[in-house]
Coordinates of C-alpha atoms in Angstrom, one line a residue:
M1 CA -25.9 4.5 23.1
L2 CA -24.0 8.0 23.5
Y3 CA -25.0 9.3 20.2
L4 CA -22.8 12.3 19.2
I5 CA -24.7 14.2 16.4
G6 CA -23.1 17.6 14.2
L7 CA -25.9 20.0 13.6
G8 CA -24.0 21.7 10.8
L9 CA -23.9 25.2 10.2
S10 CA -26.9 26.8 10.5
Y11 CA -29.9 26.8 10.5
E12 CA -32.1 23.7 13.2
S13 CA -32.7 22.0 10.3
D14 CA -29.8 21.3 8.6
I15 CA -29.7 17.8 11.2
T16 CA -29.8 15.5 9.1
V17 CA -32.7 12.9 8.9
R18 CA -31.4 10.5 10.8
G19 CA -30.1 12.7 13.1
L20 CA -33.8 14.0 14.5
Q21 CA -34.6 10.5 14.5
V22 CA -32.2 9.5 17.0
V23 CA -32.7 12.9 19.6
K24 CA -36.3 12.7 19.4
K25 CA -35.8 8.9 20.9
C26 CA -33.1 9.9 23.3
K27 CA -33.8 10.0 27.1
R28 CA -31.9 13.3 27.8
V29 CA -30.2 15.9 24.7
Y30 CA -27.4 17.6 25.6
L31 CA -25.8 20.5 23.3
E32 CA -22.9 21.3 23.4
A33 CA -22.5 25.2 24.0
Y34 CA -18.6 27.2 23.6
T35 CA -17.3 25.6 20.3
S36 CA -19.3 27.3 17.9
I37 CA -22.5 28.2 18.1
L38 CA -25.6 27.8 14.9
M39 CA -26.3 31.0 13.8
A40 CA -29.9 31.3 12.5
A41 CA -30.8 29.2 15.4
S42 CA -31.4 29.6 19.6
K43 CA -31.9 26.8 21.9
E44 CA -35.4 27.6 22.2
K45 CA -35.6 27.4 18.7
L46 CA -34.1 23.5 18.8
E47 CA -36.7 22.2 20.9
E48 CA -39.4 23.8 19.1
F49 CA -38.1 21.5 16.1
Y50 CA -36.9 18.2 17.9
G51 CA -40.1 18.9 20.3
R52 CA -37.6 17.9 23.3
E53 CA -35.6 19.4 26.0
V54 CA -32.3 20.7 25.1
I55 CA -29.3 21.0 27.7
L56 CA -26.4 22.9 27.1
A57 CA -23.7 21.4 27.6
D58 CA -20.6 24.0 28.3
R59 CA -17.1 24.0 28.8
E60 CA -17.1 23.6 32.4
L61 CA -20.2 20.3 32.4
V62 CA -18.3 19.0 29.0
E63 CA -14.8 18.8 30.3
S64 CA -15.5 18.2 34.3
G65 CA -18.6 17.3 34.5
S66 CA -18.6 14.3 31.8
D67 CA -19.9 11.6 33.9
Q68 CA -23.2 13.9 34.3
I69 CA -23.2 13.7 30.5
L70 CA -22.7 9.8 30.7
E71 CA -24.7 8.9 33.5
G72 CA -27.0 5.7 32.5
A73 CA -25.7 5.9 28.4
D74 CA -25.4 2.0 29.5
Q75 CA -28.6 1.5 29.6
D76 CA -30.6 4.6 28.0
D77 CA -30.2 6.9 24.9
V78 CA -28.5 10.1 25.6
A79 CA -27.5 12.4 22.7
F80 CA -24.9 15.0 22.5
L81 CA -25.3 17.7 20.0
V82 CA -22.3 19.4 18.4
V83 CA -22.4 22.4 16.5
G84 CA -20.6 21.4 12.8
D85 CA -19.4 17.6 12.7
V86 CA -19.3 15.6 15.5
F87 CA -15.5 15.3 15.7
G88 CA -14.4 19.0 15.2
A89 CA -13.2 19.6 18.6
T90 CA -11.0 17.7 20.9
T91 CA -13.0 17.5 24.0
H92 CA -15.0 15.3 22.1
T93 CA -12.9 12.8 21.2
D94 CA -12.0 13.0 25.2
L95 CA -16.1 12.6 25.9
V96 CA -15.6 9.2 23.1
I97 CA -12.4 8.1 25.4
R98 CA -14.4 8.4 28.5
A99 CA -17.5 6.6 27.6
R100 CA -15.8 3.2 26.2
E101 CA -14.2 3.2 29.5
L102 CA -17.2 3.3 31.1
G103 CA -18.5 0.7 28.5
I104 CA -20.8 3.0 27.3
Q105 CA -21.2 2.3 23.4
T106 CA -21.0 5.1 21.5
E107 CA -22.2 6.4 17.5
A108 CA -21.2 9.4 15.7
I109 CA -23.7 10.8 13.1
H110 CA -22.2 13.3 10.4
N111 CA -22.7 16.5 9.7
A112 CA -20.9 19.7 7.5
S113 CA -18.5 21.9 9.3
V114 CA -16.5 24.7 8.4
M115 CA -13.5 22.2 7.3
N116 CA -15.5 21.2 4.2
A117 CA -17.6 23.7 3.9
V118 CA -15.0 26.2 3.6
G119 CA -15.0 25.1 -0.1
A120 CA -18.0 27.6 -0.5
C121 CA -14.7 30.3 -1.6
G122 CA -13.3 28.6 -4.4
L123 CA -10.3 26.3 -2.7
Q124 CA -10.0 23.3 -3.1
L125 CA -9.8 21.8 -0.4
Y126 CA -7.0 18.8 -1.6
Q127 CA -5.2 22.1 -1.7
F128 CA -5.5 22.4 2.2
G129 CA -2.4 22.2 4.7
Q130 CA -2.7 22.0 8.3
T131 CA -5.6 23.9 10.6
V132 CA -5.2 26.2 12.8
S133 CA -6.5 28.5 15.7
L134 CA -5.9 31.9 16.4
V135 CA -6.7 33.5 20.2
F136 CA -7.5 36.3 21.2
F137 CA -4.3 38.3 22.8
T138 CA -4.1 39.6 26.1
D139 CA -1.8 42.4 27.2
N140 CA 0.7 38.9 28.6
W141 CA -0.2 36.6 26.5
R142 CA 0.3 37.1 23.2
P143 CA 1.3 32.8 21.8
D144 CA 2.4 32.5 18.0
S145 CA 2.4 28.5 17.9
F146 CA 0.4 28.7 15.1
Y147 CA 3.0 30.9 13.6
N148 CA 5.0 27.1 12.4
K149 CA 2.4 25.2 11.3
I150 CA 1.5 28.3 8.5
L151 CA 4.9 28.7 7.6
E152 CA 5.2 24.2 7.2
N153 CA 2.1 24.9 5.0
R154 CA 2.9 27.9 3.0
K155 CA 6.8 26.1 2.3
I156 CA 4.8 23.2 0.7
G157 CA 2.4 25.7 -1.2
L158 CA -0.8 25.0 0.6
H159 CA -3.6 27.2 1.9
T160 CA -4.3 27.0 5.6
L161 CA -7.3 27.8 7.3
V162 CA -7.2 30.2 10.4
L163 CA -10.3 29.2 12.9
L164 CA -11.1 32.2 15.0
D165 CA -11.4 32.4 18.6
I166 CA -14.8 32.5 20.9
K167 CA -14.9 33.6 24.0
V168 CA -18.5 32.2 25.9
K169 CA -18.9 31.9 29.0
E170 CA -15.5 33.1 30.2
Q171 CA -14.3 34.3 33.7
S172 CA -12.2 36.9 34.0
I173 CA -8.9 37.2 36.3
E174 CA -10.0 38.9 39.1
N175 CA -13.2 36.7 38.9
M176 CA -11.2 33.7 38.6
A177 CA -9.1 34.7 41.4
R178 CA -12.3 35.5 43.8
G179 CA -14.2 32.5 43.4
R180 CA -17.3 34.1 41.9
L181 CA -18.6 32.9 39.2
I182 CA -19.3 36.3 37.2
Y183 CA -19.2 35.7 33.3
E184 CA -17.5 37.8 30.9
P185 CA -19.8 38.8 28.1
P186 CA -19.4 36.4 24.4
R187 CA -16.5 37.7 22.2
Y188 CA -15.8 36.3 18.7
M189 CA -12.8 37.2 17.0
S190 CA -13.2 39.0 13.6
I191 CA -11.4 39.3 10.2
E192 CA -10.0 42.6 11.2
T193 CA -8.7 41.7 14.5
A194 CA -7.3 38.5 13.4
A195 CA -5.1 40.1 10.5
Q196 CA -3.9 42.1 13.0
Q197 CA -2.9 39.6 14.9
L198 CA -1.0 37.7 12.2
L199 CA 0.8 40.3 10.9
E200 CA 2.3 41.1 14.5
I201 CA 3.7 38.0 15.4
E202 CA 5.2 38.4 11.5
E203 CA 7.1 41.4 12.6
K204 CA 7.6 39.5 15.9
R205 CA 9.6 36.8 14.3
Q206 CA 10.5 38.1 10.9
E207 CA 10.9 34.4 9.7
Q208 CA 8.8 35.5 6.1
C209 CA 5.7 34.0 6.1
Y210 CA 4.3 36.2 5.1
T211 CA 3.6 39.8 4.7
P212 CA 0.8 42.5 4.4
N213 CA 0.2 42.3 1.1
T214 CA -0.1 37.9 1.0
P215 CA -3.4 37.2 -0.5
A216 CA -5.8 35.5 2.0
V217 CA -9.5 35.2 1.9
A218 CA -12.2 36.9 4.9
I219 CA -15.3 34.2 5.5
S220 CA -18.2 35.2 7.5
R221 CA -21.3 33.4 8.6
L222 CA -20.8 30.1 6.4
G223 CA -23.4 28.4 5.6
S224 CA -25.7 31.4 6.5
P225 CA -28.4 33.7 4.3
Q226 CA -25.6 36.0 5.4
Q227 CA -22.8 34.0 4.3
T228 CA -19.8 36.4 2.5
F229 CA -16.8 35.9 1.1
K230 CA -13.9 38.9 0.8
A231 CA -10.5 37.8 -0.9
A232 CA -7.9 40.5 -0.3
T233 CA -4.1 41.3 1.2
L234 CA -3.4 40.6 4.8
K235 CA -3.1 44.6 4.5
E236 CA -6.2 45.4 3.7
L237 CA -8.3 42.8 5.4
C238 CA -7.2 44.5 8.8
D239 CA -9.7 47.6 8.2
Y240 CA -12.2 45.3 6.9
E241 CA -15.4 45.1 8.3
S242 CA -16.3 42.1 8.9
G243 CA -19.3 42.6 10.6
E244 CA -21.4 39.8 12.6
P245 CA -19.5 36.6 13.5
L246 CA -18.5 33.4 13.0
H247 CA -15.9 34.3 10.8
S248 CA -12.5 32.3 9.9
L249 CA -9.5 33.5 7.4
I250 CA -7.8 31.4 4.6
I251 CA -4.2 32.4 3.8
L252 CA -3.6 31.2 0.5
G253 CA -0.6 29.0 -1.0
R254 CA 2.3 30.0 -2.5
Q255 CA 0.4 27.6 -5.7
V256 CA -3.2 28.8 -6.7
H257 CA -4.9 27.6 -9.6
D258 CA -5.7 29.2 -12.2
L259 CA -9.1 28.3 -11.7
E260 CA -9.2 29.3 -7.9
L261 CA -8.4 32.1 -8.9
D262 CA -11.0 33.2 -11.5
Y263 CA -13.2 31.8 -8.8
L264 CA -12.0 34.3 -6.2
Y265 CA -11.6 37.6 -8.3
H266 CA -15.8 37.4 -8.2
Y267 CA -15.1 38.5 -4.1
C268 CA -12.0 41.4 -4.8
D269 CA -13.1 45.1 -5.2
D270 CA -9.5 45.6 -6.9
K271 CA -8.8 41.8 -9.6
E272 CA -5.6 43.6 -10.8
G273 CA -4.6 44.7 -7.2
F274 CA -5.3 41.0 -5.9
K275 CA -3.6 39.2 -8.4
K276 CA -0.7 41.2 -8.9
A277 CA -0.4 40.3 -5.0
V278 CA -1.0 36.8 -5.8
V279 CA 2.2 36.8 -8.5
E280 CA 4.5 39.0 -5.6
D281 CA 3.8 36.3 -2.9
Q282 CA 4.7 33.6 -5.1
E283 CA 7.9 35.5 -6.1
F284 CA 8.4 36.2 -2.4
F285 CA 8.0 33.0 -0.7
K286 CA 10.0 30.7 -3.0
P287 CA 10.6 26.9 -1.3
P288 CA 14.4 26.3 -0.9
P289 CA 16.5 24.4 -3.5
Y290 CA 16.6 20.8 -3.5
V291 CA 19.4 19.4 -2.0
P292 CA 20.0 15.7 -2.8
P293 CA 21.1 13.6 -0.1
P294 CA 24.5 12.1 0.3
E295 CA 25.2 8.9 -1.9
E296 CA 25.3 6.0 0.4
E297 CA 29.5 4.6 0.1
F298 CA 29.4 0.5 0.1
S299 CA 32.9 -1.2 0.4
D300 CA 33.4 -4.6 -0.7

C-alpha cells in the first residue's frame, strides 16, 4: 500500500493518530519537501517523534523519480508525507495515478491545510471562490494568469485566497544551462512582494479587478504559535513587515458579511479606514446589470 499522509501545518505532533500509526509500520517514509514546509518541525524532529528514518523527497524525486518512491509498494507499505493535506498539490494526484497504473493500492489520511484553516481569519469558507497561486516575478517573466480568476471571483462577490510562491532547491538559469547541480537559497514570498505584484498587474491590465484601496487580509505563519492576521488595503500591505514565512493573502469579495467585518476589525490598525475601504470597494466593483436572455419564438 502507498499511504499519502497529511501532516497539518506546524508541529510534528499535528499528524493524526491514525497517520502516526501507519508511519510506524511502513517500510519506507518519504517527506515531500518542496510545496510547503512544517514551520515548527525539522526533519530531525519528525524522525525523533516517529522513531523512523524520514527520506526527503524533493521536486526532482517526486516529479521525475516516482518509480523510486513506488518501488516495492505492491508488497510493502510505503508512506508519503505531505505538509497540510494530502491533495494540496496536483503533484500528489499524479503520484496516485502512477501508483494505480502499477497496480499499487493507495490510501489517503487527511489533515488540516491552508484551504480550511484560513477560516481562522474570520472570513467564511463558503464565501471563497477560486484559489490562485502567485509566483515570483523575474526580469523577463511576469505571468498574470491569476488575474482572470480573481476577476471572476470578484464579479460574483467571492473572496480570493492567494497562495504565495516558495522556492526550495531551485537552480539558476546559468547553472541549469551548464548542468551544474548548484541550488539557490530557499526563498519565500512575503506579503509586501505579493501586494506589489498584484498592483503591478492591475496597472498593466487595467480591467478594474481591484485597486490599491481594495481591502485584503494578510495571513502569516498560519497554524503556528506565531500566527498573525492583518486587515488592510493592498496599498497598505505593500509596506507591511510580514516577518518569517509562510504567508498567504486574501482579496476580499465585494459581498462581505457583517459578521466577517466584525471579526476582521480586530486585525485593523485603522478600523474606520478599513470600513471605508470596504464600502468604497463595493461601490467601485459593482456587477454588470443583468440582461435577460432573448425570448424564444415558437411557430405553430
